[in-house]
């Protein structure tokens, strides 16, 4: 098969996107859970089945208040440090210029490096992905009160595949809540079951797209008809709970979040674990790879 | 007392706003419920007490599915009519130009005129406001799926007082849901108890402010400290329920709504009942009164 994508990437593109003139919904071609459950698995059989079926799993109060306090303290210090300090891996709110995300914390920061290697996390990741794993991307996100902006629906995998050359769906995200999440402070919403469909998007990826896309999504945006179909089938869930809760979600689940006009900020630690069997190839977009702090190639 | 407001409005301004250099929180000087409860009242004692204390009341599935269907049908026809037709009392989304609100439906449309006079509504309004009532403002709102914008916190009374010359807090709003409301399609949020405080805002009102404020609020915006104090004390509630449910809320309760990225639109009929004892005076802002379709003076 000779497609444009194959010219720049010798890995066969089983999930083409931003190539066709019309959007389409394709079946997922990879497993969701890469291990068979046994009594010694780090998740119960029910949890495993829930994750396989729905594409996410919410672990209520998985970490202690003390652990959360230490991470919040560190986040505060980093925010204050980057207030004046411009840095490539720090993303700000479009209007207020407040620090919204700090990338590569698993690499640059001792405390978050330890968290990324926490056995309570890696054991689950290795189980679900059926191999050793590494951090594809990490960041701490800070969604301020009053002015927290919405983040439109997207599949992370679509972007990681097209822009980073991640070959297959063998990665998952882990979001650790540093604040109590509730229905009114812009918590993450997921469309259960949507991880089993791949929404192929329209529109070619422009060069250096990542500089804008981290603030405002314009390419790799799923079309309204596909979103409506997925939401009609699977509904919409907004897993909420106390600080220290962990949301695991498959790399391909459709997710997004509304704005936060409440007075209460929402912050979390976000880490993506990828299987060592699924390391990045060349981007399928034909563009230059994104920087290492967004898509780790240094392993 | 000689204030600038008194020069243009002979009614004493007991709720000054947009005058002082700093925001402040003042006590409410008016009752919330203007009648004493009896066995023949249209609300139960518990409902009355809840409304008095919290400033809102949610009446689950108060109207039937058939009634809702008829109103939705009428909304669709009006939307389709105003798609091409420019009209002063039709408000559109800033970017997409979609019809967001149609004002004065109690006046211009037979079906909504009948709804405004529905005995199931007027009996409650006359009870809570302790007098005959009239419609101060009415509209149908349409918050589209995917792109429904947030609406920031505000007290309606602050605007109606400053810009319309409504003397006292003796009015209430009634929002009839035409779709099921849930946690993820931008339902209205209220701060319970906030109706008992008046947040005096900073910044003078510019001329013809209403033309922009219906789309994007910039004046009469409560300050973050006051909002945080009110939310810390009263919490935040998001009353949700099936189509046909009615949310009653006091003219001075702090309310707002987040964005709606879900595929599902949210529409409602919104009517403000004012006591005939509380008719509009001259605006306290010293500006020209807003048009009749926004603030009814023709009674």
Coordinates of C-alpha atoms in Angstrom, one line a residue:
Chain A
X1 CA 0.0 0.0 0.0
X2 CA 1.5 3.3 -1.0
X3 CA -0.1 6.3 0.8
X4 CA 1.5 9.6 1.5
X5 CA 1.9 8.7 5.1
X6 CA 3.9 5.6 4.1
X7 CA 6.4 7.8 2.3
X8 CA 7.4 9.4 5.6
X9 CA 6.7 6.6 7.9
X10 CA 7.6 3.0 7.2
X11 CA 5.3 1.7 9.8
X12 CA 2.0 0.8 8.3
X13 CA -0.6 3.5 9.2
X14 CA -3.5 1.5 10.5
X15 CA -5.3 4.6 11.8
X16 CA -5.1 7.2 9.1
X17 CA -6.4 10.6 10.1
X18 CA -6.3 14.2 8.7
X19 CA -5.8 12.7 5.2
X20 CA -9.3 11.9 3.9
X21 CA -11.7 14.7 2.7
X22 CA -14.5 13.3 4.9
X23 CA -14.5 12.2 8.6
X24 CA -15.2 8.5 9.3
X25 CA -15.5 6.2 12.3
X26 CA -13.3 3.1 12.1
X27 CA -13.1 0.1 14.4
X28 CA -10.3 -0.2 16.9
X29 CA -7.8 -2.8 15.8
X30 CA -5.9 -3.3 19.1
X31 CA -6.8 -4.8 22.4
X32 CA -7.8 -2.6 25.3
X33 CA -6.4 -4.8 28.1
X34 CA -3.2 -6.6 27.1
X35 CA -3.0 -9.2 29.9
X36 CA -5.3 -11.9 31.1
X37 CA -6.7 -11.4 34.6
X38 CA -5.4 -13.6 37.4
X39 CA -5.9 -13.4 41.1
X40 CA -2.6 -11.6 41.5
X41 CA -3.5 -8.8 39.0
X42 CA -3.4 -5.3 40.5
X43 CA -7.1 -4.7 39.5
X44 CA -10.1 -6.8 40.3
X45 CA -11.8 -8.8 37.6
X46 CA -14.7 -6.3 37.7
X47 CA -12.4 -3.3 37.4
X48 CA -10.6 -4.9 34.5
X49 CA -13.9 -5.7 32.7
X50 CA -15.2 -2.2 33.4
X51 CA -12.0 -0.6 31.9
X52 CA -12.1 -2.9 28.9
X53 CA -15.8 -2.1 28.2
X54 CA -15.8 1.6 29.0
X55 CA -12.3 2.8 28.4
X56 CA -11.8 4.3 31.8
X57 CA -11.6 3.5 35.5
X58 CA -12.0 5.8 38.4
X59 CA -10.1 4.8 41.6
X60 CA -11.6 6.8 44.4
X61 CA -9.1 8.3 46.9
X62 CA -6.3 6.1 45.7
X63 CA -3.6 8.3 47.3
X64 CA -3.6 9.8 50.8
X65 CA -4.3 13.4 51.8
X66 CA -0.6 13.7 52.9
X67 CA 0.6 12.6 49.5
X68 CA -1.7 15.1 47.7
X69 CA -0.6 17.9 50.0
X70 CA 3.0 17.3 49.1
X71 CA 2.2 17.4 45.4
X72 CA 0.1 20.5 45.7
X73 CA 2.9 22.2 47.6
X74 CA 5.3 21.3 44.8
X75 CA 2.9 22.6 42.2
X76 CA 2.6 25.9 44.0
X77 CA 6.3 26.3 44.1
X78 CA 6.6 25.5 40.4
X79 CA 3.8 27.9 39.5
X80 CA 5.4 30.7 41.5
X81 CA 8.8 29.9 39.8
X82 CA 7.4 30.0 36.3
X83 CA 5.3 33.1 37.0
X84 CA 8.1 35.3 35.7
X85 CA 10.2 32.7 34.0
X86 CA 9.4 32.0 30.4
X87 CA 10.0 28.4 29.4
X88 CA 9.2 26.3 26.4
X89 CA 7.5 23.5 28.4
X90 CA 5.2 25.9 30.3
X91 CA 1.8 26.6 28.8
X92 CA -0.3 29.6 29.7
X93 CA -4.0 30.6 29.5
X94 CA -4.6 32.5 26.2
X95 CA -5.9 35.6 27.9
X96 CA -4.7 35.9 31.5
X97 CA -1.2 34.5 30.8
X98 CA -1.5 32.4 34.0
X99 CA 0.4 29.1 34.1
X100 CA -1.9 26.3 32.9
X101 CA 0.4 23.4 32.4
X102 CA 3.9 22.4 33.1
X103 CA 5.2 19.6 31.0
X104 CA 7.8 16.9 31.6
X105 CA 7.5 16.9 35.3
X106 CA 8.4 13.2 35.5
X107 CA 11.8 14.2 34.1
X108 CA 12.6 17.6 35.6
X109 CA 11.3 17.3 39.1
X110 CA 12.3 14.8 41.8
X111 CA 9.0 14.5 43.5
X112 CA 7.0 13.9 40.3
X113 CA 9.7 11.6 39.0
X114 CA 9.1 9.4 42.1
X115 CA 5.3 9.6 41.5
X116 CA 5.7 8.4 37.9
X117 CA 7.6 5.4 39.2
X118 CA 5.2 4.7 42.1
X119 CA 4.5 1.0 42.3
X120 CA 0.8 1.6 42.9
X121 CA 0.7 3.1 39.4
X122 CA 3.3 1.1 37.4
X123 CA 1.9 -2.2 38.4
X124 CA -1.5 -1.3 36.9
X125 CA 0.1 0.1 33.8
X126 CA 2.2 -2.9 33.2
X127 CA -0.8 -5.1 33.7
X128 CA -3.2 -3.2 31.4
X129 CA -0.5 -2.7 28.7
X130 CA 1.0 -6.2 29.0
X131 CA 4.6 -5.0 29.1
X132 CA 7.1 -2.7 30.7
X133 CA 6.0 1.0 30.2
X134 CA 7.6 4.4 30.0
X135 CA 6.3 7.9 30.3
X136 CA 5.3 9.3 26.9
X137 CA 4.2 12.6 28.3
X138 CA 3.6 14.1 31.7
X139 CA 2.4 17.4 33.0
X140 CA 0.7 19.2 35.9
X141 CA -2.4 21.0 34.9
X142 CA -3.9 24.0 36.7
X143 CA -7.4 25.1 35.8
X144 CA -8.0 28.3 37.6
X145 CA -11.3 29.3 39.2
X146 CA -13.6 31.9 37.5
X147 CA -11.7 31.8 34.1
X148 CA -10.9 28.1 33.5
X149 CA -11.4 27.5 29.8
X150 CA -13.2 24.5 28.3
X151 CA -11.2 21.8 26.4
X152 CA -13.1 20.4 23.4
X153 CA -13.6 16.7 22.8
X154 CA -10.7 14.8 21.4
X155 CA -8.9 11.4 21.3
X156 CA -5.4 11.8 22.6
X157 CA -4.3 8.9 20.4
X158 CA -5.4 10.7 17.3
X159 CA -2.9 13.4 18.0
X160 CA -0.2 11.1 19.3
X161 CA -0.5 8.9 16.3
X162 CA -0.6 11.7 13.6
X163 CA 1.8 14.2 15.2
X164 CA 4.0 11.9 17.3
X165 CA 4.0 8.6 15.3
X166 CA 2.7 6.4 18.1
X167 CA 1.9 3.3 16.1
X168 CA -0.8 1.5 18.0
X169 CA -3.4 2.0 20.8
X170 CA -1.2 0.6 23.6
X171 CA -1.0 3.6 26.0
X172 CA -3.1 5.1 28.7
X173 CA -3.4 8.2 30.7
X174 CA -3.6 8.6 34.4
X175 CA -4.9 11.8 36.0
X176 CA -4.4 12.3 39.7
X177 CA -6.8 14.9 41.2
X178 CA -5.1 17.4 43.5
X179 CA -8.4 19.0 44.4
X180 CA -11.9 17.6 45.0
X181 CA -13.6 17.4 41.6
X182 CA -17.3 18.1 41.4
X183 CA -19.9 18.8 38.8
X184 CA -19.3 22.5 38.6
X185 CA -15.5 23.0 38.4
X186 CA -14.9 21.7 34.9
X187 CA -14.1 18.1 35.6
X188 CA -13.1 15.8 32.8
X189 CA -15.9 14.2 30.8
X190 CA -15.6 10.9 28.9
X191 CA -17.7 9.1 26.4
X192 CA -17.8 5.5 27.6
X193 CA -17.1 2.9 24.9
X194 CA -15.7 5.5 22.4
X195 CA -12.2 4.0 22.8
X196 CA -13.4 1.2 20.6
X197 CA -13.9 3.5 17.6
X198 CA -11.3 5.6 15.9
X199 CA -12.7 8.9 14.5
X200 CA -10.6 9.8 11.5
X201 CA -10.5 13.6 11.3
X202 CA -10.2 15.9 8.3
X203 CA -7.7 18.7 7.6
X204 CA -3.9 18.3 7.2
X205 CA -1.7 19.2 10.2
X206 CA 0.1 22.5 9.8
X207 CA 3.8 22.8 10.7
X208 CA 4.6 23.5 14.4
X209 CA 0.9 22.9 15.2
X210 CA 1.8 21.9 18.8
X211 CA 2.5 25.5 19.7
X212 CA -1.1 26.5 19.4
X213 CA -2.8 23.1 19.9
X214 CA -1.8 23.0 23.5
X215 CA -3.8 26.1 24.1
X216 CA -6.5 25.8 21.5
X217 CA -7.4 22.8 19.5
X218 CA -8.0 23.4 15.8
X219 CA -6.8 20.2 14.0
X220 CA -7.6 16.6 14.9
X221 CA -11.0 17.9 16.0
X222 CA -13.7 15.2 15.7
X223 CA -16.7 16.1 13.7
X224 CA -20.1 16.8 15.3
X225 CA -21.8 13.8 13.7
X226 CA -19.3 11.3 14.9
X227 CA -19.4 12.8 18.4
X228 CA -23.2 12.7 18.5
X229 CA -23.2 9.0 17.4
X230 CA -20.6 8.1 20.1
X231 CA -22.4 10.0 22.8
X232 CA -25.8 8.6 21.8
X233 CA -24.4 5.1 22.1
X234 CA -22.3 5.5 25.2
X235 CA -23.6 8.5 27.0
X236 CA -21.4 11.0 28.8
X237 CA -19.8 10.4 32.2
X238 CA -18.1 12.9 34.5
X239 CA -16.2 10.9 37.1
X240 CA -15.9 13.0 40.2
X241 CA -14.4 12.5 43.7
X242 CA -12.1 13.7 46.3
X243 CA -8.5 14.8 45.9
X244 CA -6.2 11.8 45.6
X245 CA -8.6 10.0 43.3
X246 CA -7.1 8.6 40.1
X247 CA -8.8 8.5 36.7
X248 CA -7.3 6.0 34.2
X249 CA -8.3 6.3 30.6
X250 CA -7.5 4.6 27.4
X251 CA -5.4 6.7 24.9
X252 CA -8.3 6.6 22.4
X253 CA -11.3 7.5 24.6
X254 CA -13.1 10.6 23.5
X255 CA -12.9 13.2 26.4
X256 CA -13.1 16.9 27.1
X257 CA -14.0 19.4 29.8
X258 CA -16.3 22.4 30.2
X259 CA -15.3 25.8 31.5
X260 CA -14.8 26.5 35.2
X261 CA -16.5 29.7 36.4
X262 CA -16.7 28.4 40.0
X263 CA -14.3 30.1 42.4
X264 CA -12.4 26.9 42.9
X265 CA -9.4 25.9 40.8
X266 CA -8.9 22.3 39.6
X267 CA -5.4 20.9 39.3
X268 CA -4.1 17.5 38.6
X269 CA -1.1 15.5 37.7
X270 CA -1.4 13.9 34.3
X271 CA 0.9 11.1 33.1
X272 CA 0.8 9.0 29.9
X273 CA 2.2 5.5 30.1
X274 CA 3.1 3.9 26.8
X275 CA 4.2 0.3 26.2
X276 CA 7.9 -0.2 25.4
X277 CA 6.6 -2.3 22.5
X278 CA 4.8 0.8 21.1
X279 CA 7.7 3.4 20.9
X280 CA 7.3 6.3 18.6
X281 CA 8.0 6.1 14.9
X282 CA 8.1 9.1 12.6
X283 CA 5.0 11.3 12.7
X284 CA 2.3 10.1 10.3
X285 CA 1.6 13.7 9.4
X286 CA 4.9 14.0 7.5
X287 CA 5.9 16.9 9.8
X288 CA 8.8 17.2 12.1
X289 CA 8.4 15.4 15.4
X290 CA 7.1 17.4 18.3
X291 CA 9.6 18.3 21.1
X292 CA 10.7 15.7 23.6
X293 CA 8.9 17.4 26.5
X294 CA 5.6 16.7 24.7
X295 CA 6.4 13.3 23.1
X296 CA 9.2 11.5 24.7
X297 CA 11.7 9.9 22.2
X298 CA 14.7 9.7 24.5
X299 CA 14.2 6.2 25.8
Chain B
X1 CA -29.0 62.6 50.5
X2 CA -27.7 64.0 47.2
X3 CA -26.0 61.4 45.1
X4 CA -25.5 61.3 41.4
X5 CA -28.2 58.6 41.1
X6 CA -30.7 60.8 43.0
X7 CA -30.4 63.5 40.4
X8 CA -31.8 61.3 37.7
X9 CA -34.0 59.1 39.8
X10 CA -36.2 60.5 42.6
X11 CA -36.7 57.1 44.1
X12 CA -34.1 56.6 46.8
X13 CA -31.4 54.2 45.7
X14 CA -31.2 51.6 48.4
X15 CA -28.9 49.3 46.3
X16 CA -26.2 51.6 44.8
X17 CA -23.9 49.8 42.3
X18 CA -21.4 50.8 39.7
X19 CA -20.8 54.0 41.7
X20 CA -18.2 53.2 44.4
X21 CA -14.5 52.6 43.6
X22 CA -14.5 49.3 45.5
X23 CA -16.9 46.4 45.5
X24 CA -18.8 45.6 48.7
X25 CA -21.4 43.2 50.0
X26 CA -24.5 44.8 51.5
X27 CA -27.5 43.2 53.3
X28 CA -30.7 42.7 51.4
X29 CA -33.3 45.2 52.7
X30 CA -36.4 43.5 51.3
X31 CA -38.4 40.4 52.1
X32 CA -37.9 37.3 49.9
X33 CA -41.4 35.9 50.4
X34 CA -44.1 38.6 50.6
X35 CA -47.0 36.5 51.8
X36 CA -47.6 34.5 54.9
X37 CA -48.1 30.8 54.3
X38 CA -51.5 29.3 54.7
X39 CA -53.0 25.9 53.9
X40 CA -54.3 27.3 50.6
X41 CA -51.0 28.6 49.4
X42 CA -49.8 27.2 46.1
X43 CA -46.5 26.0 47.6
X44 CA -46.1 23.8 50.7
X45 CA -44.7 25.3 53.9
X46 CA -41.4 23.4 53.2
X47 CA -41.2 24.7 49.7
X48 CA -41.8 28.2 50.9
X49 CA -39.2 27.9 53.6
X50 CA -36.7 26.4 51.2
X51 CA -37.2 29.3 48.7
X52 CA -36.9 31.9 51.5
X53 CA -33.7 30.4 52.8
X54 CA -32.0 29.4 49.5
X55 CA -33.4 31.9 47.0
X56 CA -34.5 29.2 44.5
X57 CA -36.9 26.3 44.2
X58 CA -36.9 23.4 41.7
X59 CA -40.2 22.0 40.7
X60 CA -39.5 18.6 39.1
X61 CA -41.6 17.8 35.9
X62 CA -44.1 20.6 36.7
X63 CA -45.4 20.6 33.1
X64 CA -46.3 17.6 31.0
X65 CA -44.4 16.2 28.1
X66 CA -47.2 17.3 25.7
X67 CA -47.0 20.9 26.9
X68 CA -43.2 20.8 26.5
X69 CA -43.5 19.4 23.0
X70 CA -45.8 22.2 21.9
X71 CA -43.4 24.8 23.2
X72 CA -40.4 23.1 21.6
X73 CA -42.3 23.0 18.3
X74 CA -42.9 26.7 18.5
X75 CA -39.3 27.5 19.4
X76 CA -38.2 25.6 16.3
X77 CA -40.5 27.6 14.1
X78 CA -39.3 30.8 15.6
X79 CA -35.7 29.8 15.3
X80 CA -36.2 28.9 11.7
X81 CA -38.1 32.2 11.0
X82 CA -35.3 34.3 12.6
X83 CA -32.5 32.4 10.9
X84 CA -32.6 34.8 8.0
X85 CA -34.6 37.6 9.6
X86 CA -32.6 40.2 11.5
X87 CA -34.6 41.6 14.4
X88 CA -33.7 43.8 17.4
X89 CA -35.1 41.4 20.0
X90 CA -33.2 38.4 18.7
X91 CA -29.8 37.7 20.2
X92 CA -27.2 35.5 18.4
X93 CA -24.0 33.6 19.4
X94 CA -21.0 35.9 19.1
X95 CA -19.1 33.6 16.7
X96 CA -21.5 31.2 15.0
X97 CA -24.3 33.8 14.6
X98 CA -26.9 31.1 15.7
X99 CA -30.0 32.4 17.4
X100 CA -29.4 32.3 21.1
X101 CA -32.4 34.2 22.6
X102 CA -35.7 35.6 21.4
X103 CA -37.1 38.3 23.7
X104 CA -40.6 39.4 24.5
X105 CA -42.2 36.1 23.6
X106 CA -44.9 36.7 26.2
X107 CA -45.9 39.7 24.1
X108 CA -45.3 38.6 20.5
X109 CA -46.4 35.0 20.5
X110 CA -49.8 33.6 21.3
X111 CA -48.5 30.3 22.7
X112 CA -46.0 31.9 25.1
X113 CA -48.5 34.6 26.0
X114 CA -50.8 31.9 27.3
X115 CA -47.9 30.2 29.1
X116 CA -47.0 33.5 30.9
X117 CA -50.6 33.7 32.2
X118 CA -50.8 30.0 33.1
X119 CA -52.5 29.8 36.5
X120 CA -49.9 27.2 37.6
X121 CA -47.3 29.9 37.4
X122 CA -49.2 33.1 38.3
X123 CA -50.6 31.7 41.5
X124 CA -47.1 31.0 42.8
X125 CA -45.8 34.4 41.6
X126 CA -48.6 36.3 43.3
X127 CA -48.1 34.3 46.4
X128 CA -44.3 34.8 46.6
X129 CA -44.4 38.5 45.6
X130 CA -47.6 39.3 47.6
X131 CA -49.4 41.2 44.9
X132 CA -50.5 41.0 41.3
X133 CA -47.6 40.6 38.9
X134 CA -46.6 41.4 35.3
X135 CA -43.9 40.2 33.0
X136 CA -40.8 42.3 33.3
X137 CA -38.9 40.3 30.7
X138 CA -39.4 37.1 28.8
X139 CA -37.3 35.1 26.4
X140 CA -36.7 31.7 25.0
X141 CA -33.0 30.7 25.2
X142 CA -31.3 28.2 23.0
X143 CA -27.9 27.0 24.1
X144 CA -26.6 24.9 21.2
X145 CA -24.7 21.7 21.6
X146 CA -20.9 21.6 21.1
X147 CA -20.5 25.4 21.1
X148 CA -22.8 26.7 23.9
X149 CA -20.9 29.5 25.7
X150 CA -20.7 30.0 29.4
X151 CA -22.5 32.8 31.2
X152 CA -20.6 34.3 34.0
X153 CA -22.0 34.8 37.6
X154 CA -24.4 37.7 38.0
X155 CA -27.4 39.0 40.0
X156 CA -30.2 39.9 37.6
X157 CA -31.4 42.5 40.1
X158 CA -28.1 44.4 39.9
X159 CA -28.7 44.9 36.2
X160 CA -32.4 45.5 36.5
X161 CA -31.9 48.0 39.2
X162 CA -29.0 50.0 37.7
X163 CA -30.0 49.8 34.0
X164 CA -33.8 49.5 34.3
X165 CA -34.6 51.4 37.5
X166 CA -36.3 48.4 39.2
X167 CA -36.6 49.9 42.8
X168 CA -36.7 46.9 45.1
X169 CA -36.1 43.1 45.2
X170 CA -39.7 42.1 44.5
X171 CA -39.3 40.1 41.3
X172 CA -38.4 36.5 40.5
X173 CA -37.4 34.4 37.5
X174 CA -39.0 31.3 36.2
X175 CA -37.0 29.0 33.9
X176 CA -38.9 26.2 32.2
X177 CA -36.7 23.4 30.9
X178 CA -37.5 22.3 27.3
X179 CA -34.8 19.6 27.4
X180 CA -33.6 17.3 30.1
X181 CA -30.9 19.2 32.0
X182 CA -27.9 17.2 33.3
X183 CA -24.5 17.9 34.7
X184 CA -22.8 18.2 31.4
X185 CA -24.9 20.4 29.2
X186 CA -24.3 23.8 30.8
X187 CA -27.3 23.9 33.2
X188 CA -27.8 26.9 35.5
X189 CA -25.8 27.0 38.7
X190 CA -26.9 29.0 41.7
X191 CA -25.2 30.1 45.0
X192 CA -27.8 29.2 47.6
X193 CA -28.4 32.1 50.1
X194 CA -26.6 34.7 48.0
X195 CA -30.0 36.4 47.3
X196 CA -29.7 37.8 50.9
X197 CA -26.6 39.8 50.0
X198 CA -26.3 42.6 47.4
X199 CA -22.9 42.7 45.7
X200 CA -22.3 46.3 44.8
X201 CA -20.1 46.3 41.6
X202 CA -17.6 48.7 40.3
X203 CA -17.4 50.6 37.0
X204 CA -19.9 53.0 35.5
X205 CA -22.4 51.7 32.9
X206 CA -21.6 52.9 29.4
X207 CA -24.3 54.1 27.0
X208 CA -26.3 51.4 25.1
X209 CA -24.6 48.8 27.2
X210 CA -27.4 46.3 26.7
X211 CA -26.4 45.7 23.1
X212 CA -23.3 43.9 24.2
X213 CA -24.2 42.8 27.6
X214 CA -26.8 40.3 26.3
X215 CA -24.0 38.6 24.5
X216 CA -21.1 39.1 26.8
X217 CA -21.2 40.6 30.3
X218 CA -18.6 43.3 31.1
X219 CA -20.3 45.7 33.6
X220 CA -22.2 44.8 36.7
X221 CA -19.8 41.8 37.1
X222 CA -19.3 40.7 40.7
X223 CA -15.8 40.7 42.0
X224 CA -13.9 37.4 42.7
X225 CA -13.6 38.0 46.4
X226 CA -17.4 38.6 46.9
X227 CA -18.1 35.5 44.8
X228 CA -15.7 33.3 46.7
X229 CA -17.2 34.5 50.0
X230 CA -20.8 33.8 48.9
X231 CA -19.8 30.3 47.5
X232 CA -17.8 29.4 50.6
X233 CA -20.9 30.2 52.7
X234 CA -23.6 28.8 50.5
X235 CA -21.9 26.3 48.2
X236 CA -22.9 25.9 44.5
X237 CA -26.0 24.0 43.4
X238 CA -26.9 22.9 39.9
X239 CA -30.6 21.9 39.9
X240 CA -31.1 19.4 37.1
X241 CA -34.1 17.4 36.0
X242 CA -36.3 16.4 33.1
X243 CA -37.9 18.6 30.5
X244 CA -40.9 20.3 31.9
X245 CA -39.2 21.1 35.2
X246 CA -39.4 24.6 36.5
X247 CA -36.7 26.5 38.3
X248 CA -37.8 29.5 40.3
X249 CA -35.2 31.9 41.5
X250 CA -35.1 35.2 43.3
X251 CA -34.1 38.3 41.3
X252 CA -31.0 38.8 43.4
X253 CA -29.6 35.2 43.6
X254 CA -26.1 34.8 42.1
X255 CA -26.2 32.5 39.2
X256 CA -24.3 31.5 36.0
X257 CA -23.7 28.6 33.7
X258 CA -20.7 26.8 32.2
X259 CA -20.1 26.0 28.6
X260 CA -21.9 23.2 26.8
X261 CA -19.5 21.0 24.7
X262 CA -21.9 18.1 24.8
X263 CA -23.7 17.2 21.6
X264 CA -27.0 18.1 23.2
X265 CA -28.6 21.6 23.1
X266 CA -30.3 23.1 26.1
X267 CA -33.3 25.3 25.6
X268 CA -35.7 26.9 28.0
X269 CA -38.4 29.5 28.4
X270 CA -37.4 32.3 30.8
X271 CA -39.9 34.7 32.3
X272 CA -39.4 37.4 34.9
X273 CA -42.4 38.3 37.0
X274 CA -42.3 41.6 38.8
X275 CA -44.8 42.9 41.4
X276 CA -47.1 45.7 40.2
X277 CA -46.0 47.5 43.4
X278 CA -42.4 47.5 42.0
X279 CA -42.8 49.0 38.6
X280 CA -39.7 50.5 36.9
X281 CA -38.5 54.0 37.7
X282 CA -35.8 55.8 35.7
X283 CA -32.5 53.8 35.5
X284 CA -30.2 54.5 38.5
X285 CA -27.3 54.5 36.0
X286 CA -28.4 57.9 34.7
X287 CA -28.6 56.4 31.2
X288 CA -31.5 56.1 28.8
X289 CA -33.9 53.2 29.7
X290 CA -33.3 49.9 27.8
X291 CA -35.9 49.0 25.2
X292 CA -39.2 47.7 26.2
X293 CA -38.5 44.1 24.9
X294 CA -35.8 43.9 27.6
X295 CA -37.4 45.8 30.4
X296 CA -41.2 46.2 30.1
X297 CA -42.4 49.8 30.9
X298 CA -45.7 49.5 28.9
X299 CA -48.0 48.5 31.7

